[in-house]
XYZ file of C-alpha atoms in Angstrom:
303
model
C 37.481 -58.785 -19.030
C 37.008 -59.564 -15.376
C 37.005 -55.864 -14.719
C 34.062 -55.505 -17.393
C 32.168 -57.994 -15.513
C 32.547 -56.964 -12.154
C 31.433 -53.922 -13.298
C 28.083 -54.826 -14.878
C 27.031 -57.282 -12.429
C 23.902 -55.867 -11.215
C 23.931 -55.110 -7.024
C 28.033 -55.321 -6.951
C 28.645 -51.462 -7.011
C 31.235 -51.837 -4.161
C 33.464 -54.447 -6.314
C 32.510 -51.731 -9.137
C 34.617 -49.006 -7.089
C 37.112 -51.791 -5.981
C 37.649 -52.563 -10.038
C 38.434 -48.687 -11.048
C 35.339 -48.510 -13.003
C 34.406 -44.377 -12.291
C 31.768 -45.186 -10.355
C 31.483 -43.400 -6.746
C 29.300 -44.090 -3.622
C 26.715 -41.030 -3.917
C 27.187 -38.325 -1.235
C 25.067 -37.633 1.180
C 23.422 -33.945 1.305
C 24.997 -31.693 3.562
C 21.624 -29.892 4.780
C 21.287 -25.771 4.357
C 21.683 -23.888 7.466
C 18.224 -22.237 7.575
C 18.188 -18.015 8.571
C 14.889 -16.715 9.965
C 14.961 -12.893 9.389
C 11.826 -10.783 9.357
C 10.375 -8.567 7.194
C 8.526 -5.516 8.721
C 6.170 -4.157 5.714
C 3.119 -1.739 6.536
C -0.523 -2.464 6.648
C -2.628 -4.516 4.354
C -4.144 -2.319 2.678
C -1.631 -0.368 1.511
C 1.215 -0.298 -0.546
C 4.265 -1.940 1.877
C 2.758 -5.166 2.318
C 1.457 -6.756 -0.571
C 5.279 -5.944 -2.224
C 6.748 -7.385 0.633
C 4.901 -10.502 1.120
C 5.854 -10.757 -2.948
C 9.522 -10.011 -2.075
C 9.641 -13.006 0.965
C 8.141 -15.228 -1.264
C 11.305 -14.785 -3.572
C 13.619 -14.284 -1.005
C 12.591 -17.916 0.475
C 12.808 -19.163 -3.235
C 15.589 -18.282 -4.894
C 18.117 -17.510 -1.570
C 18.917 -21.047 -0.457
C 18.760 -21.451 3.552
C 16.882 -17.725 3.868
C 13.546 -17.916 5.724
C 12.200 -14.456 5.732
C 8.627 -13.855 7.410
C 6.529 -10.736 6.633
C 5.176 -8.546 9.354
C 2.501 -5.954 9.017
C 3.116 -3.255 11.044
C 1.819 0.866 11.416
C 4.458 1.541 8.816
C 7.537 3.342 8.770
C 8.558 4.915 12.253
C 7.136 1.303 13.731
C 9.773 -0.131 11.435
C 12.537 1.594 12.114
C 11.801 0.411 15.909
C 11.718 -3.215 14.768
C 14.956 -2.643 13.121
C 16.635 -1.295 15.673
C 15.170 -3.771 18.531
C 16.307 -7.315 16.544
C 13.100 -7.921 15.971
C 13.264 -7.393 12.670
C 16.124 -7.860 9.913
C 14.904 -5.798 7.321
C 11.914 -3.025 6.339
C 10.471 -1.026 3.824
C 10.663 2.746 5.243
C 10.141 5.968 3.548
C 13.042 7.903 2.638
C 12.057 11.035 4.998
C 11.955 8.701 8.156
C 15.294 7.052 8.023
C 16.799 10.326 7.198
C 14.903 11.200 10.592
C 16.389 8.210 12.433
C 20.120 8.537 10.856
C 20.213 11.927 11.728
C 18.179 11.997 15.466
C 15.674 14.664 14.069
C 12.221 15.018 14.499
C 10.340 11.536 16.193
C 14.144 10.645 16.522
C 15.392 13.945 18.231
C 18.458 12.824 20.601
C 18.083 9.632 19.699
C 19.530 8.626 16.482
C 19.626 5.065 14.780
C 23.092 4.115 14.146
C 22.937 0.578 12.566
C 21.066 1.316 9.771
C 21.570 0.488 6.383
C 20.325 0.725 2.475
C 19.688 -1.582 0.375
C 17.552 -0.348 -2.601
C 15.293 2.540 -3.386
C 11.948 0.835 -4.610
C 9.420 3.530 -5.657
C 7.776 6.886 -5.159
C 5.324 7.364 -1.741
C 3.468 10.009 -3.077
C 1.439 12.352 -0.190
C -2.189 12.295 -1.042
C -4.379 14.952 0.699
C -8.116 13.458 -0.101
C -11.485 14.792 0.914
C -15.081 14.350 -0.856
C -15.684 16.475 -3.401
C -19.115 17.857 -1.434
C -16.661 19.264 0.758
C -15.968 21.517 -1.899
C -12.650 22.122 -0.982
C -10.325 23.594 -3.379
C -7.402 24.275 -1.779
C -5.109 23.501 1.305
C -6.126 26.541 2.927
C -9.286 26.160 2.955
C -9.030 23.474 5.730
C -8.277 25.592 8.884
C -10.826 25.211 11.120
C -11.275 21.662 10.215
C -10.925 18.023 10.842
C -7.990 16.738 9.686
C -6.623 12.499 9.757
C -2.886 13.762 9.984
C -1.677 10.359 10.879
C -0.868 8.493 14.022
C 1.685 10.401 16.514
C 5.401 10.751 15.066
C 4.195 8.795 11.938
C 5.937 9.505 9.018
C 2.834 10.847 7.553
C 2.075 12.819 10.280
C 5.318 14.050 9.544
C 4.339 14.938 6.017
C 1.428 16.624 7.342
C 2.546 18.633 9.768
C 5.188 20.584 7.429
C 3.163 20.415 4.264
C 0.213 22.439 6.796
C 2.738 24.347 8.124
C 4.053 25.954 4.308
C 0.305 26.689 3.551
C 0.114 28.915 6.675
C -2.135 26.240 9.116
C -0.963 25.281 12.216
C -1.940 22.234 14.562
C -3.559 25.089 16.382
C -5.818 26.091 13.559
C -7.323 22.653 13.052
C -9.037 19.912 14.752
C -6.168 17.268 14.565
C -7.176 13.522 14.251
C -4.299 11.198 14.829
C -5.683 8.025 12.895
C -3.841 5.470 10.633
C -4.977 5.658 6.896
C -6.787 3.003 6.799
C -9.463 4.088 9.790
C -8.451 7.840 8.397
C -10.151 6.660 4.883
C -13.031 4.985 6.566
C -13.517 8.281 8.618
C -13.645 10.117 6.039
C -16.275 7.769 4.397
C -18.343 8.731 7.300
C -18.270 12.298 7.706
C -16.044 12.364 11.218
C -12.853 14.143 9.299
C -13.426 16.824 6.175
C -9.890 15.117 5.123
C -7.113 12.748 5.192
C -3.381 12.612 4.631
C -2.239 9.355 3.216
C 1.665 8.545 2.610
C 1.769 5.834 0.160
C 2.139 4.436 -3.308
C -0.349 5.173 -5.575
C -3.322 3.736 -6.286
C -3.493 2.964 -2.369
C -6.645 0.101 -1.963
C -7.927 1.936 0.985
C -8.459 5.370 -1.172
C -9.367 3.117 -4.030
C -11.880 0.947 -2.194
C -13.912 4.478 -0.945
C -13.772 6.004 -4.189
C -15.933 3.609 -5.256
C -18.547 4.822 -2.910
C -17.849 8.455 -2.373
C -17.006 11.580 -4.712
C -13.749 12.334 -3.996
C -11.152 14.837 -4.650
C -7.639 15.328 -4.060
C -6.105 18.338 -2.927
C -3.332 20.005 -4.826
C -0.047 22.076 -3.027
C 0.679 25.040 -4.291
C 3.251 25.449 -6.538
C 4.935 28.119 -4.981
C 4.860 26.075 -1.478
C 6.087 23.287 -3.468
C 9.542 24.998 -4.231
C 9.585 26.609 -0.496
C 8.438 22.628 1.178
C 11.816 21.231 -1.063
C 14.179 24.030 -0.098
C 13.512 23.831 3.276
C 13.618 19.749 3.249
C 15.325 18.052 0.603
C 14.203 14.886 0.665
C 10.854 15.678 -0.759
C 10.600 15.631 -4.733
C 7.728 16.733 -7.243
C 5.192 14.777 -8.039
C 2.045 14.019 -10.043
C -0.589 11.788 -9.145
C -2.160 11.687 -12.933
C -5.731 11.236 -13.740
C -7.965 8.383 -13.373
C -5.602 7.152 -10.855
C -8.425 7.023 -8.823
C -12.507 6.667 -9.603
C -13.969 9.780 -10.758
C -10.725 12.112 -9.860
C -10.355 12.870 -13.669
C -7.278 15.676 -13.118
C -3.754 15.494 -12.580
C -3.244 16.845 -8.839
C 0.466 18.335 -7.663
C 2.258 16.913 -4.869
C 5.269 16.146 -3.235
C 6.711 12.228 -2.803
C 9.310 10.432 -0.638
C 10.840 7.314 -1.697
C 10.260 3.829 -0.315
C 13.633 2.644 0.678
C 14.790 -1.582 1.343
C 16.454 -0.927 4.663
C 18.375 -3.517 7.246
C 20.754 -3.682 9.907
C 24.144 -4.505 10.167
C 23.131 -8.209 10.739
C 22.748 -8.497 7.379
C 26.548 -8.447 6.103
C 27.203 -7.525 2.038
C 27.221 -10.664 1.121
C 23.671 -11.353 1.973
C 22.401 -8.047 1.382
C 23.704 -8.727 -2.295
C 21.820 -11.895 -2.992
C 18.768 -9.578 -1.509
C 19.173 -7.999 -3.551
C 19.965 -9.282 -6.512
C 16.590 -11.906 -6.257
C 14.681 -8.743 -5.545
C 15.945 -7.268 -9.566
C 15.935 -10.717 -11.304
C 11.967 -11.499 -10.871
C 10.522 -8.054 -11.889
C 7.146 -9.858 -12.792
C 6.510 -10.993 -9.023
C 6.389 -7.401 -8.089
C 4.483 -6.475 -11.062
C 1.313 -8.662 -9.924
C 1.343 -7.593 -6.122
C 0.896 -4.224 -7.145
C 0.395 -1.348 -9.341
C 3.925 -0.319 -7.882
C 5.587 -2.969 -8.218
C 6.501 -1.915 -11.943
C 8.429 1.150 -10.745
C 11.113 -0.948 -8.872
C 13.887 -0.668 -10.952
C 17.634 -1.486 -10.962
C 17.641 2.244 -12.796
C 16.346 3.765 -9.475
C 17.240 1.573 -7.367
């Protein structure tokens, strides 16, 4: 009985303990180490960044103690140089371009990127070679001679470019080369100062969108025969369709080539992060769904 009554009188918890009665002192929070990594995405009107900021946002959510920033940046090849100079943990990058870097080839030649690693495949970055449709441009070939947005220097789409030019018989030499990133490419192109623009990116990209609005345009098909010859000669390049009405008034399916948006890091992240990465990035499909059209294609099936 004196137990009992110990043990109800209000403000006596310690003679509570004392008397055996279950209760415990409550324990005091031990506080989450926080981790600031960063997130190097693209620019913000394309693709990259809107799915990134969406990706932090449940990275800083559902991964107790993570702290992840997002960075716009150029895109790709600017990535892989935050990656590899700490100043960024991880990056969306285009397939093509950390093949590049792994192997030292092209903007990487000698100089190969050895702490790279994978994390997911996301989606397909589809090359899209636009121009207005007053051009009157048909085909790839009929753009020797002109101006051409090709990219910044040792972009990944100026990458693309270069080789897709190249397997239609056009040369840097043949045209008037414009080194501009797609978003001033786009607005070029608006204003008559390049006949057309290649643009590496998910599809619908806001830029293209945005101009079709105001402009006619059209988008260039490859060849199908260059298709097979493009793939043969590098891999890493798949078919592709951008289908109709993906964009205002471009009401046919147009042939193309993609490369795939990769999740890549360093070796600061160890597995056991990289897995809960991971694993927040497949468990909340519908965050990715409303930053953008791509986000639905982010699959654990492709991943």
């Amino acid at each position: 009985m004196n137990k009992l009554i110990v043990c109800l009188t209000t403000g006596m918890l310690a003679l509570a303990m004392v008397a055996g009665c279950g209760r415990s002192a409550p324990k005091t929070a031990v506080p989450v180490t926080q981790r600031f990594i960063g997130l190097a995405t693209g620019e913000t009107s394309g693709t990259y960044y809107p799915l990134g900021a969406a990706l932090a946002g449940l990275l800083n959510k559902d991964v107790p103690g993570l702290n992840v920033s997002v960075q716009s940046s150029p895109g790709a090849v600017a990535n892989i140089e935050l990656l590899a100079s700490g100043k960024a943990e991880l990056a969306f990058v285009q397939s093509d371009i950390a093949y590049y870097a792994t192997n030292g080839l092209e903007m990487y030649q000698g100089k190969p990127v050895a702490n790279l690693t994978g994390l997911a495949s996301l989606y397909a970055e589809t090359v899209q070679l636009v121009t207005l449709e007053a051009s009157g441009f048909k085909t790839i070939g009929a753009l020797k001679g002109r101006r051409i947005a090709v990219g910044p220097v040792g972009s990944g789409t100026e990458a693309n470019a270069r080789q897709i030019l190249e397997l239609h018989g056009i040369t840097y030499k043949d045209i008037a080369v414009q080194n501009l990133p797609f978003k001033e490419a786009i607005a070029a192109l608006r204003d008559g100062r390049v006949d057309a623009a290649f643009v590496t990116a998910g599809y619908p990209t806001a830029a293209i969108f945005d101009i079709a609005a105001q402009k006619k345009l059209a988008l260039l098909p490859l060849e199908p025969a260059r298709l097979d010859a493009l793939i043969a000669k590098y891999p890493f390049y798949t078919v592709a369709t951008i289908p109709a009405g993906t964009y205002p008034g471009v009401d046919k399916a147009v042939a193309t080539v993609s490369v795939r948006a990769l999740l890549v890091a360093t070796d600061k992240v160890d597995a056991e992060l990289g897995y809960k990465i991971s694993k927040a990035l497949y468990a909340n499909p519908d965050r990715l769904h409303a930053a953008h059209a791509q986000g639905v294609n982010v699959t654990k099936a492709t991943a």
